[in-house]
Amino acid sequence: MEEKDILKLIDHTQLQANATWEDIVSLCDEAVKYGTATVCIPQTYLKRVHDKYGDNLKLCTVIGFPLGYNSAHSKVVEAQDSIADGASEIDTVVNISDVKNHRYDEVKKELAMIKEACGDKLLKVIIETCYLTEEEKIELCKIVTEVKADYIKTSTGFGTAGATIADIELFKKHIGPDVKIKAAGGIRTIEDALAYAEAGCSRIGSSKVAPLIAAKYNL
C-alpha cells in the first residue's frame, strides 16, 4: 500500500472534551480535502456538522464513551440519536466491567441490541485491549462475530495504552470473515499507520496521520 492510500482508511478524529466548534470545522475541512473515510466526532456536534457538510462527509461518532459502563438502554438511545443527527458509523465501547466479570451473555445481549438499533449503519465495537487478558480478547472476537458487528476496534485512545500489532494479529485469528478491524490509540506517524494497514486493518483512528500525509505530498 502506498502512503497516500492510507487516507482512505482514516477516521479523522477529534474527541477531546475541550474541542471547540472551530476545532471541529477545521477537522472536517481537512477530511473533505484529504478524502478520509470519515470524521469521528462527539455526538454533540453531529447535527451541526451534518447541516454544514451534508453528504460531502461521512460522520462517525462514539457511544458509551470512553468507559463503556453505561446501561445497554442508554447506548441504544445514543446510537439512535446519533443516526438521527447524521451519523453513518457508530463506535461503541463494550461494557468492560461485564467483560472483566466474565458476564459474556450480558455483553453479547447489549451488543446485539446496539446492532439492531444501528440498522444499516456501520457498528464498530471498541474492546479497549489495554484492560483485557488474551482470553478476554479472544472471547470478545467471538462475540463481535456472533452479533454481526462490522468492526472490532482496539482502543478508545483514552485508556492506559492503544493499539498494538500483536492485538491485530490476535484478532485476525479469532474474528469471523465478515468482521473488519479498526486500530486506534497512539497512531501518530505515517509509519505507524502504514504498519497497521499492512497488518490487515481496514480502518485507522487517528487525529495526527492525515495532516502528516497531506503535508508530505502537498495535498
mmCIF file of C-alpha atoms in Angstrom:
data_model
loop_
_atom_site.group_PDB
_atom_site.id
_atom_site.type_symbol
_atom_site.label_atom_id
_atom_site.label_comp_id
_atom_site.label_asym_id
_atom_site.label_seq_id
_atom_site.Cartn_x
_atom_site.Cartn_y
_atom_site.Cartn_z
ATOM 1 C CA MET A 1 0.000 0.000 0.000
ATOM 2 C CA GLU A 2 1.221 3.494 -0.845
ATOM 3 C CA GLU A 3 1.231 6.080 1.902
ATOM 4 C CA LYS A 4 -1.346 8.293 0.196
ATOM 5 C CA ASP A 5 -3.792 5.373 0.067
ATOM 6 C CA ILE A 6 -3.885 5.330 3.860
ATOM 7 C CA LEU A 7 -6.072 8.446 3.796
ATOM 8 C CA LYS A 8 -8.985 6.329 2.576
ATOM 9 C CA LEU A 9 -8.730 4.213 5.740
ATOM 10 C CA ILE A 10 -8.579 7.011 8.289
ATOM 11 C CA ASP A 11 -11.342 8.030 10.654
ATOM 12 C CA HIS A 12 -10.024 11.575 11.161
ATOM 13 C CA THR A 13 -10.669 12.046 14.854
ATOM 14 C CA GLN A 14 -11.309 14.801 17.381
ATOM 15 C CA LEU A 15 -12.843 13.579 20.637
ATOM 16 C CA GLN A 16 -11.240 15.833 23.222
ATOM 17 C CA ALA A 17 -13.644 17.243 25.797
ATOM 18 C CA ASN A 18 -12.455 20.801 25.141
ATOM 19 C CA ALA A 19 -12.814 20.654 21.351
ATOM 20 C CA THR A 20 -14.447 23.843 20.065
ATOM 21 C CA TRP A 21 -16.668 24.292 17.018
ATOM 22 C CA GLU A 22 -13.690 25.844 15.259
ATOM 23 C CA ASP A 23 -11.644 22.707 16.012
ATOM 24 C CA ILE A 24 -14.379 20.507 14.578
ATOM 25 C CA VAL A 25 -14.764 22.613 11.435
ATOM 26 C CA SER A 26 -11.005 22.506 10.884
ATOM 27 C CA LEU A 27 -11.055 18.710 11.234
ATOM 28 C CA CYS A 28 -13.972 18.380 8.810
ATOM 29 C CA ASP A 29 -12.422 20.707 6.244
ATOM 30 C CA GLU A 30 -9.263 18.595 6.350
ATOM 31 C CA ALA A 31 -11.273 15.392 5.953
ATOM 32 C CA VAL A 32 -13.071 16.706 2.883
ATOM 33 C CA LYS A 33 -9.829 17.973 1.370
ATOM 34 C CA TYR A 34 -7.839 14.809 2.060
ATOM 35 C CA GLY A 35 -10.576 12.272 1.328
ATOM 36 C CA THR A 36 -10.516 10.434 4.646
ATOM 37 C CA ALA A 37 -13.033 7.665 5.308
ATOM 38 C CA THR A 38 -14.913 9.669 7.959
ATOM 39 C CA VAL A 39 -14.567 12.183 10.707
ATOM 40 C CA CYS A 40 -15.040 10.768 14.195
ATOM 41 C CA ILE A 41 -16.516 13.484 16.388
ATOM 42 C CA PRO A 42 -18.511 13.908 19.602
ATOM 43 C CA GLN A 43 -22.235 13.335 19.328
ATOM 44 C CA THR A 44 -22.971 16.905 20.348
ATOM 45 C CA TYR A 45 -21.523 18.182 17.052
ATOM 46 C CA LEU A 46 -23.155 15.697 14.671
ATOM 47 C CA LYS A 47 -26.207 17.710 13.637
ATOM 48 C CA ARG A 48 -24.267 20.940 13.135
ATOM 49 C CA VAL A 49 -21.671 19.163 11.026
ATOM 50 C CA HIS A 50 -24.293 17.298 9.001
ATOM 51 C CA ASP A 51 -26.156 20.548 8.359
ATOM 52 C CA LYS A 52 -22.928 22.218 7.207
ATOM 53 C CA TYR A 53 -21.379 19.448 5.091
ATOM 54 C CA GLY A 54 -24.298 17.250 4.084
ATOM 55 C CA ASP A 55 -23.353 14.239 2.019
ATOM 56 C CA ASN A 56 -19.839 15.560 1.380
ATOM 57 C CA LEU A 57 -18.638 13.996 4.612
ATOM 58 C CA LYS A 58 -19.300 10.686 6.360
ATOM 59 C CA LEU A 59 -19.801 11.047 10.090
ATOM 60 C CA CYS A 60 -18.717 8.633 12.783
ATOM 61 C CA THR A 61 -19.326 9.085 16.494
ATOM 62 C CA VAL A 62 -18.740 7.223 19.744
ATOM 63 C CA ILE A 63 -21.254 5.930 22.279
ATOM 64 C CA GLY A 64 -20.754 4.649 25.815
ATOM 65 C CA PHE A 65 -17.523 6.563 25.560
ATOM 66 C CA PRO A 66 -14.878 6.207 26.904
ATOM 67 C CA LEU A 67 -15.535 3.850 29.826
ATOM 68 C CA GLY A 68 -18.271 1.611 28.465
ATOM 69 C CA TYR A 69 -20.220 1.078 31.672
ATOM 70 C CA ASN A 70 -23.354 2.930 30.597
ATOM 71 C CA SER A 71 -26.542 0.877 30.538
ATOM 72 C CA ALA A 72 -27.423 -1.015 27.386
ATOM 73 C CA HIS A 73 -30.580 1.068 27.046
ATOM 74 C CA SER A 74 -28.638 4.324 27.186
ATOM 75 C CA LYS A 75 -26.246 3.107 24.489
ATOM 76 C CA VAL A 76 -29.171 2.167 22.264
ATOM 77 C CA VAL A 77 -30.639 5.648 22.677
ATOM 78 C CA GLU A 78 -27.235 7.205 21.957
ATOM 79 C CA ALA A 79 -26.994 5.184 18.764
ATOM 80 C CA GLN A 80 -30.489 6.130 17.658
ATOM 81 C CA ASP A 81 -29.945 9.823 18.409
ATOM 82 C CA SER A 82 -26.585 9.785 16.623
ATOM 83 C CA ILE A 83 -28.046 8.244 13.493
ATOM 84 C CA ALA A 84 -30.932 10.736 13.538
ATOM 85 C CA ASP A 85 -28.352 13.538 13.684
ATOM 86 C CA GLY A 86 -26.447 12.254 10.653
ATOM 87 C CA ALA A 87 -24.002 9.571 11.806
ATOM 88 C CA SER A 88 -23.461 6.694 9.409
ATOM 89 C CA GLU A 89 -20.992 4.862 11.658
ATOM 90 C CA ILE A 90 -21.201 4.127 15.387
ATOM 91 C CA ASP A 91 -18.217 3.166 17.547
ATOM 92 C CA THR A 92 -19.453 1.713 20.843
ATOM 93 C CA VAL A 93 -17.363 0.879 23.894
ATOM 94 C CA VAL A 94 -18.038 -2.607 25.161
ATOM 95 C CA ASN A 95 -19.133 -2.944 28.799
ATOM 96 C CA ILE A 96 -15.643 -3.529 30.162
ATOM 97 C CA SER A 97 -16.988 -4.222 33.649
ATOM 98 C CA ASP A 98 -19.088 -7.089 32.319
ATOM 99 C CA VAL A 99 -16.108 -8.391 30.369
ATOM 100 C CA LYS A 100 -13.853 -8.384 33.432
ATOM 101 C CA ASN A 101 -16.572 -10.193 35.399
ATOM 102 C CA HIS A 102 -16.910 -12.665 32.509
ATOM 103 C CA ARG A 103 -20.603 -11.888 32.102
ATOM 104 C CA TYR A 104 -20.315 -12.650 28.418
ATOM 105 C CA ASP A 105 -24.013 -13.319 27.909
ATOM 106 C CA GLU A 106 -24.717 -9.753 29.033
ATOM 107 C CA VAL A 107 -22.001 -8.396 26.746
ATOM 108 C CA LYS A 108 -23.498 -10.252 23.797
ATOM 109 C CA LYS A 109 -27.033 -9.148 24.661
ATOM 110 C CA GLU A 110 -26.007 -5.486 24.833
ATOM 111 C CA LEU A 111 -24.088 -5.559 21.555
ATOM 112 C CA ALA A 112 -26.984 -7.301 19.810
ATOM 113 C CA MET A 113 -29.310 -4.516 20.989
ATOM 114 C CA ILE A 114 -26.953 -1.842 19.685
ATOM 115 C CA LYS A 115 -26.507 -3.667 16.379
ATOM 116 C CA GLU A 116 -30.266 -3.757 15.921
ATOM 117 C CA ALA A 117 -30.511 -0.050 16.714
ATOM 118 C CA CYS A 118 -27.849 0.718 14.102
ATOM 119 C CA GLY A 119 -29.824 -0.923 11.314
ATOM 120 C CA ASP A 120 -27.899 -0.479 8.078
ATOM 121 C CA LYS A 121 -25.304 1.826 9.650
ATOM 122 C CA LEU A 122 -21.843 0.502 10.477
ATOM 123 C CA LEU A 123 -21.158 -0.677 14.020
ATOM 124 C CA LYS A 124 -17.624 -0.816 15.394
ATOM 125 C CA VAL A 125 -17.069 -2.399 18.805
ATOM 126 C CA ILE A 126 -14.267 -0.910 20.901
ATOM 127 C CA ILE A 127 -12.991 -3.575 23.273
ATOM 128 C CA GLU A 128 -10.246 -1.481 24.967
ATOM 129 C CA THR A 129 -7.493 -4.068 24.737
ATOM 130 C CA CYS A 130 -5.249 -2.444 27.373
ATOM 131 C CA TYR A 131 -7.553 -3.703 30.141
ATOM 132 C CA LEU A 132 -8.035 -7.257 28.860
ATOM 133 C CA THR A 133 -6.352 -10.624 29.095
ATOM 134 C CA GLU A 134 -5.727 -12.644 25.950
ATOM 135 C CA GLU A 135 -8.587 -14.949 26.903
ATOM 136 C CA GLU A 136 -10.959 -11.988 27.223
ATOM 137 C CA LYS A 137 -9.867 -10.564 23.856
ATOM 138 C CA ILE A 138 -10.494 -13.918 22.173
ATOM 139 C CA GLU A 139 -13.936 -14.195 23.758
ATOM 140 C CA LEU A 140 -14.820 -10.728 22.505
ATOM 141 C CA CYS A 141 -13.669 -11.627 19.000
ATOM 142 C CA LYS A 142 -16.219 -14.445 19.093
ATOM 143 C CA ILE A 143 -18.995 -12.232 20.466
ATOM 144 C CA VAL A 144 -18.394 -9.430 17.969
ATOM 145 C CA THR A 145 -18.580 -12.026 15.206
ATOM 146 C CA GLU A 146 -21.761 -13.597 16.588
ATOM 147 C CA VAL A 147 -23.657 -10.299 16.836
ATOM 148 C CA LYS A 148 -22.569 -9.442 13.275
ATOM 149 C CA ALA A 149 -20.891 -6.168 14.140
ATOM 150 C CA ASP A 150 -18.988 -4.680 11.219
ATOM 151 C CA TYR A 151 -15.705 -3.994 13.017
ATOM 152 C CA ILE A 152 -13.744 -4.841 16.113
ATOM 153 C CA LYS A 153 -11.703 -1.864 17.317
ATOM 154 C CA THR A 154 -8.714 -1.926 19.629
ATOM 155 C CA SER A 155 -8.990 1.178 21.779
ATOM 156 C CA THR A 156 -10.673 4.431 22.725
ATOM 157 C CA GLY A 157 -7.405 6.358 22.855
ATOM 158 C CA PHE A 158 -8.341 7.319 26.430
ATOM 159 C CA GLY A 159 -7.185 4.119 28.157
ATOM 160 C CA THR A 160 -3.771 3.223 29.537
ATOM 161 C CA ALA A 161 -2.480 2.098 26.131
ATOM 162 C CA GLY A 162 -3.545 1.952 22.498
ATOM 163 C CA ALA A 163 -3.306 -0.346 19.515
ATOM 164 C CA THR A 164 -0.590 -2.955 19.072
ATOM 165 C CA ILE A 165 0.286 -5.097 16.080
ATOM 166 C CA ALA A 166 0.136 -8.142 18.367
ATOM 167 C CA ASP A 167 -3.540 -7.465 19.063
ATOM 168 C CA ILE A 168 -4.289 -7.068 15.354
ATOM 169 C CA GLU A 169 -2.701 -10.455 14.707
ATOM 170 C CA LEU A 170 -4.754 -11.963 17.542
ATOM 171 C CA PHE A 171 -7.972 -10.501 16.120
ATOM 172 C CA LYS A 172 -7.239 -11.918 12.683
ATOM 173 C CA LYS A 173 -7.024 -15.419 14.141
ATOM 174 C CA HIS A 174 -10.322 -15.256 16.030
ATOM 175 C CA ILE A 175 -12.818 -12.974 14.230
ATOM 176 C CA GLY A 176 -15.174 -14.201 11.543
ATOM 177 C CA PRO A 177 -14.607 -13.453 7.857
ATOM 178 C CA ASP A 178 -17.165 -10.638 7.774
ATOM 179 C CA VAL A 179 -15.655 -8.662 10.664
ATOM 180 C CA LYS A 180 -13.114 -5.970 9.841
ATOM 181 C CA ILE A 181 -10.511 -4.415 12.124
ATOM 182 C CA LYS A 182 -10.009 -0.824 13.246
ATOM 183 C CA ALA A 183 -6.826 0.188 15.048
ATOM 184 C CA ALA A 184 -6.878 3.294 17.216
ATOM 185 C CA GLY A 185 -4.907 4.791 20.060
ATOM 186 C CA GLY A 186 -1.353 6.040 19.778
ATOM 187 C CA ILE A 187 -1.181 6.024 15.966
ATOM 188 C CA ARG A 188 0.684 9.268 15.366
ATOM 189 C CA THR A 189 3.009 8.747 12.395
ATOM 190 C CA ILE A 190 2.689 7.726 8.766
ATOM 191 C CA GLU A 191 4.884 4.721 9.533
ATOM 192 C CA ASP A 192 2.533 3.652 12.334
ATOM 193 C CA ALA A 193 -0.498 3.887 10.073
ATOM 194 C CA LEU A 194 1.189 2.018 7.237
ATOM 195 C CA ALA A 195 2.168 -0.796 9.605
ATOM 196 C CA TYR A 196 -1.438 -1.213 10.780
ATOM 197 C CA ALA A 197 -2.789 -1.081 7.240
ATOM 198 C CA GLU A 198 -0.335 -3.736 6.119
ATOM 199 C CA ALA A 199 -1.216 -5.841 9.169
ATOM 200 C CA GLY A 200 -4.801 -6.020 7.959
ATOM 201 C CA CYS A 201 -6.674 -3.037 9.388
ATOM 202 C CA SER A 202 -9.456 -1.640 7.218
ATOM 203 C CA ARG A 203 -9.783 1.492 9.352
ATOM 204 C CA ILE A 204 -7.356 3.560 11.382
ATOM 205 C CA GLY A 205 -8.443 6.054 14.002
ATOM 206 C CA SER A 206 -6.053 8.976 14.305
ATOM 207 C CA SER A 207 -6.011 12.728 14.770
ATOM 208 C CA LYS A 208 -2.430 13.089 13.515
ATOM 209 C CA VAL A 209 -1.801 10.976 10.443
ATOM 210 C CA ALA A 210 -3.959 12.591 7.756
ATOM 211 C CA PRO A 211 -2.335 16.051 8.044
ATOM 212 C CA LEU A 212 1.117 14.439 8.014
ATOM 213 C CA ILE A 213 0.393 12.621 4.755
ATOM 214 C CA ALA A 214 -1.149 15.736 3.242
ATOM 215 C CA ALA A 215 1.889 17.814 4.134
ATOM 216 C CA LYS A 216 4.305 15.228 2.767
ATOM 217 C CA TYR A 217 2.526 15.021 -0.589
ATOM 218 C CA ASN A 218 1.329 18.646 -0.804
ATOM 219 C CA LEU A 219 -2.298 17.632 -0.921
#
